[in-house]
Tab-separated table of C-alpha atoms in Angstrom:
chain	number	residue	atom	x	y	z
C	1	UNK	CA	35.412	46.166	-27.393
C	2	UNK	CA	32.015	44.675	-26.613
C	3	UNK	CA	29.813	46.501	-24.131
C	4	UNK	CA	29.384	43.308	-22.120
C	5	UNK	CA	32.011	40.566	-21.866
C	6	UNK	CA	31.216	37.090	-20.618
C	7	UNK	CA	33.375	33.978	-20.709
C	8	UNK	CA	31.557	31.457	-22.939
C	9	UNK	CA	32.941	28.448	-21.068
C	10	UNK	CA	32.067	25.658	-21.061
C	11	UNK	CA	32.326	25.368	-17.308
C	12	UNK	CA	32.107	21.890	-15.808
C	13	UNK	CA	31.673	21.382	-12.076
C	14	UNK	CA	30.766	18.426	-9.850
C	15	UNK	CA	27.342	18.297	-8.264
C	16	UNK	CA	27.229	20.254	-5.018
C	17	UNK	CA	29.951	22.712	-6.022
C	18	UNK	CA	29.645	26.479	-5.770
C	19	UNK	CA	29.543	28.025	-9.222
C	20	UNK	CA	30.761	31.526	-9.974
C	21	UNK	CA	29.682	33.223	-13.188
C	22	UNK	CA	30.904	36.672	-14.127
C	23	UNK	CA	30.483	39.528	-16.566
C	24	UNK	CA	32.315	42.768	-17.111
C	25	UNK	CA	30.936	45.800	-18.880
C	26	UNK	CA	32.106	49.121	-20.194
C	27	UNK	CA	28.988	51.311	-20.235
C	28	UNK	CA	28.766	53.254	-16.986
C	29	UNK	CA	25.132	54.126	-17.750
C	30	UNK	CA	23.995	50.586	-16.956
C	31	UNK	CA	21.919	50.600	-13.770
C	32	UNK	CA	19.936	47.373	-13.909
C	33	UNK	CA	21.604	43.991	-14.035
C	34	UNK	CA	19.919	40.703	-14.804
C	35	UNK	CA	20.813	37.037	-14.913
C	36	UNK	CA	19.012	34.563	-17.120
C	37	UNK	CA	19.170	30.818	-17.508
C	38	UNK	CA	18.538	29.383	-20.945
C	39	UNK	CA	18.026	25.741	-21.738
C	40	UNK	CA	18.574	24.537	-25.267
C	41	UNK	CA	15.833	25.653	-27.668
C	42	UNK	CA	14.003	27.584	-24.960
C	43	UNK	CA	13.548	31.247	-24.159
C	44	UNK	CA	15.698	32.770	-21.381
C	45	UNK	CA	14.296	32.425	-17.871
C	46	UNK	CA	14.847	35.318	-15.473
C	47	UNK	CA	16.728	34.255	-12.346
C	48	UNK	CA	17.053	37.653	-10.689
C	49	UNK	CA	17.749	41.281	-11.297
C	50	UNK	CA	19.451	43.948	-9.222
C	51	UNK	CA	19.642	47.681	-9.249
C	52	UNK	CA	22.985	49.467	-8.904
C	53	UNK	CA	25.693	47.996	-6.655
C	54	UNK	CA	25.178	45.423	-3.947
C	55	UNK	CA	24.116	41.860	-3.342
C	56	UNK	CA	20.841	40.042	-3.781
C	57	UNK	CA	20.042	36.511	-2.709
C	58	UNK	CA	17.274	34.195	-3.848
C	59	UNK	CA	17.465	30.621	-2.667
C	60	UNK	CA	20.665	29.052	-3.990
C	61	UNK	CA	21.425	32.075	-6.170
C	62	UNK	CA	23.303	35.225	-5.176
C	63	UNK	CA	23.904	38.136	-7.524
C	64	UNK	CA	26.606	40.715	-6.868
C	65	UNK	CA	27.174	44.013	-8.613
C	66	UNK	CA	30.280	46.152	-8.271
C	67	UNK	CA	29.695	49.256	-10.339
C	68	UNK	CA	33.049	50.760	-9.427
C	69	UNK	CA	34.756	47.820	-11.133
C	70	UNK	CA	32.026	47.322	-13.745
C	71	UNK	CA	31.836	43.693	-12.704
C	72	UNK	CA	28.862	41.493	-11.888
C	73	UNK	CA	28.685	37.951	-10.589
C	74	UNK	CA	26.184	35.168	-10.074
C	75	UNK	CA	26.900	32.491	-7.495
C	76	UNK	CA	25.077	29.177	-7.454
C	77	UNK	CA	25.345	27.163	-4.262
C	78	UNK	CA	24.883	23.414	-4.037
C	79	UNK	CA	24.790	23.121	-7.817
C	80	UNK	CA	22.532	20.453	-9.291
C	81	UNK	CA	22.584	18.644	-12.642
C	82	UNK	CA	19.366	20.498	-13.463
C	83	UNK	CA	21.369	23.742	-13.301
C	84	UNK	CA	23.168	22.657	-16.477
C	85	UNK	CA	22.281	25.381	-18.973
C	86	UNK	CA	23.616	28.555	-20.534
C	87	UNK	CA	23.667	31.559	-18.221
C	88	UNK	CA	23.297	35.007	-19.692
C	89	UNK	CA	24.033	38.279	-17.985
C	90	UNK	CA	22.092	41.300	-19.182
C	91	UNK	CA	22.100	45.026	-18.459
C	92	UNK	CA	20.015	48.081	-19.033
C	93	UNK	CA	20.350	51.788	-18.352
C	94	UNK	CA	16.734	51.999	-17.264
C	95	UNK	CA	13.433	53.215	-18.612
C	96	UNK	CA	12.450	51.193	-21.616
C	97	UNK	CA	15.962	51.221	-23.036
C	98	UNK	CA	17.163	48.075	-24.736
C	99	UNK	CA	18.821	45.300	-22.809
C	100	UNK	CA	22.387	44.368	-23.687
C	101	UNK	CA	23.343	40.721	-23.242
C	102	UNK	CA	26.556	38.892	-22.636
C	103	UNK	CA	27.353	35.976	-24.918
C	104	UNK	CA	26.403	33.443	-22.242
C	105	UNK	CA	28.360	30.872	-20.229
C	106	UNK	CA	27.552	27.227	-20.735
C	107	UNK	CA	27.502	25.377	-17.421
C	108	UNK	CA	27.537	21.633	-16.950
C	109	UNK	CA	26.999	20.146	-13.500
C	110	UNK	CA	28.233	16.581	-13.401
C	111	UNK	CA	26.418	14.106	-11.100
W	1	UNK	CA	5.044	35.877	-12.163
W	2	UNK	CA	4.754	37.768	-15.406
W	3	UNK	CA	4.260	35.556	-18.446
W	4	UNK	CA	4.769	36.185	-22.125
W	5	UNK	CA	3.139	33.553	-24.301
W	6	UNK	CA	4.762	33.040	-27.703
W	7	UNK	CA	3.342	31.037	-30.610
W	8	UNK	CA	4.120	29.000	-32.534
W	9	UNK	CA	6.978	27.160	-30.838
W	10	UNK	CA	8.289	25.987	-34.151
W	11	UNK	CA	7.352	26.433	-37.771
W	12	UNK	CA	8.601	25.130	-41.087
W	13	UNK	CA	7.741	27.111	-44.185
W	14	UNK	CA	8.631	27.142	-47.829
W	15	UNK	CA	10.959	29.742	-49.244
W	16	UNK	CA	9.043	32.806	-50.413
W	17	UNK	CA	6.147	32.473	-47.985
W	18	UNK	CA	5.413	34.599	-44.912
W	19	UNK	CA	5.271	33.526	-41.284
W	20	UNK	CA	3.648	35.329	-38.361
W	21	UNK	CA	4.860	34.953	-34.786
W	22	UNK	CA	2.683	36.150	-31.898
W	23	UNK	CA	3.620	37.256	-28.418
W	24	UNK	CA	1.006	37.920	-25.771
W	25	UNK	CA	1.532	39.288	-22.291
W	26	UNK	CA	-0.849	37.225	-20.182
W	27	UNK	CA	-0.973	39.037	-16.846
W	28	UNK	CA	0.399	42.483	-17.537
W	29	UNK	CA	0.246	45.189	-20.150
W	30	UNK	CA	3.286	45.373	-22.369
W	31	UNK	CA	3.587	48.871	-23.746
W	32	UNK	CA	6.935	47.897	-25.205
W	33	UNK	CA	7.949	44.553	-26.693
W	34	UNK	CA	11.456	43.626	-27.778
W	35	UNK	CA	12.127	41.163	-30.580
W	36	UNK	CA	15.339	39.149	-30.665
W	37	UNK	CA	16.971	36.687	-32.963
W	38	UNK	CA	19.355	34.005	-31.767
W	39	UNK	CA	21.634	31.840	-33.878
W	40	UNK	CA	22.955	28.510	-32.544
W	41	UNK	CA	25.476	28.924	-29.735
W	42	UNK	CA	25.239	32.697	-29.939
W	43	UNK	CA	23.672	35.315	-27.729
W	44	UNK	CA	20.490	37.245	-28.391
W	45	UNK	CA	20.563	39.928	-31.053
W	46	UNK	CA	17.988	42.694	-30.707
W	47	UNK	CA	16.086	43.150	-33.943
W	48	UNK	CA	13.512	45.778	-33.063
W	49	UNK	CA	11.545	47.464	-30.323
W	50	UNK	CA	7.803	47.752	-30.731
W	51	UNK	CA	5.605	50.225	-28.893
W	52	UNK	CA	1.852	49.892	-28.628
W	53	UNK	CA	0.127	52.086	-31.161
W	54	UNK	CA	3.229	53.337	-32.934
W	55	UNK	CA	5.833	52.208	-35.433
W	56	UNK	CA	8.550	49.838	-34.374
W	57	UNK	CA	12.154	50.937	-34.065
W	58	UNK	CA	14.549	48.659	-35.899
W	59	UNK	CA	18.190	48.049	-35.091
W	60	UNK	CA	20.791	48.891	-37.674
W	61	UNK	CA	21.026	46.252	-40.366
W	62	UNK	CA	17.549	44.796	-39.804
W	63	UNK	CA	15.279	45.058	-42.831
W	64	UNK	CA	12.022	46.649	-41.707
W	65	UNK	CA	10.212	45.547	-44.860
W	66	UNK	CA	11.184	41.945	-44.256
W	67	UNK	CA	10.464	41.795	-40.553
W	68	UNK	CA	7.113	43.468	-40.051
W	69	UNK	CA	6.211	44.232	-36.460
W	70	UNK	CA	2.760	45.162	-35.258
W	71	UNK	CA	1.901	46.110	-31.686
W	72	UNK	CA	-1.804	46.823	-31.966
W	73	UNK	CA	-2.741	46.292	-28.337
W	74	UNK	CA	-1.152	46.378	-24.887
W	75	UNK	CA	-1.095	42.597	-24.759
W	76	UNK	CA	-0.221	41.535	-28.290
W	77	UNK	CA	2.755	42.085	-30.546
W	78	UNK	CA	3.415	40.203	-33.770
W	79	UNK	CA	6.450	39.662	-35.961
W	80	UNK	CA	5.876	38.683	-39.578
W	81	UNK	CA	8.787	37.359	-41.593
W	82	UNK	CA	7.870	38.171	-45.174
W	83	UNK	CA	9.143	36.332	-48.244
W	84	UNK	CA	11.189	34.081	-46.020
W	85	UNK	CA	14.457	32.595	-47.240
W	86	UNK	CA	16.636	29.863	-45.741
W	87	UNK	CA	18.967	32.467	-44.231
W	88	UNK	CA	16.021	33.686	-42.144
W	89	UNK	CA	15.982	30.341	-40.345
W	90	UNK	CA	16.672	31.135	-36.717
W	91	UNK	CA	15.278	31.247	-33.194
W	92	UNK	CA	13.072	34.298	-32.618
W	93	UNK	CA	12.217	35.448	-29.104
W	94	UNK	CA	10.130	38.311	-27.716
W	95	UNK	CA	10.546	40.063	-24.385
W	96	UNK	CA	8.762	42.673	-22.297
W	97	UNK	CA	9.047	44.473	-18.974
W	98	UNK	CA	6.283	43.423	-16.588
W	99	UNK	CA	5.743	46.916	-15.234
W	100	UNK	CA	7.189	50.393	-14.725
W	101	UNK	CA	8.933	49.376	-11.494
W	102	UNK	CA	9.984	45.900	-12.582
W	103	UNK	CA	13.192	45.523	-14.555
W	104	UNK	CA	13.058	41.755	-14.739
W	105	UNK	CA	12.407	41.495	-18.454
W	106	UNK	CA	10.307	38.430	-19.236
W	107	UNK	CA	10.867	36.342	-22.341
W	108	UNK	CA	8.602	34.240	-24.477
W	109	UNK	CA	9.488	30.600	-25.049
W	110	UNK	CA	10.819	31.325	-28.535
W	111	UNK	CA	9.912	30.291	-32.064
W	112	UNK	CA	12.204	28.122	-34.125
W	113	UNK	CA	11.741	29.027	-37.780
W	114	UNK	CA	13.033	26.753	-40.493
W	115	UNK	CA	12.720	27.910	-44.096
W	116	UNK	CA	13.100	25.160	-46.699
């Protein structure tokens, strides 16, 4: 079993839809949870990170962490064609420990 | 925000030659730099962790003599692919934490290496 599971998609939605992206994990030591957006042939771009359980909002993006269920989500409101990319979840136990990534979900927002 | 500058963006080299990739933290000191490799349509695979002033720690299965990592200063880490072969062709990306209280790891823009 992988430490982090993420549905690879692809996920196609119409412009303006609410997008829900999810990851599950097995390592209870993970404390920090990150979401990245990666365009083709580019490095990942940090969208947001959260510590422990709870919600965090930044513009059209909302990240949720449920440590009891080992489940994290990223919601994108009013999705735009420019949001079309691969979204990676990532986790760390803290300090300068390595970051473990999900496989990424490819999202396509159709105009 | 924190920026990691990575160069070159792409490089083509002949089989048997060496290629150096540089990552610089522009507005913060990176005591630790992570080096990843990414194959098409796959996620990032951690290759090694470099710490300023000390030897890098390599992940299992990564040849330390082939992928030489140097982290000589708090703002510069380099990855040298020695005696490159076509199977080394990949997308290489570096990453660092912007500070002790910031867990938003920042990534470089990546280097696409093609060995012919």
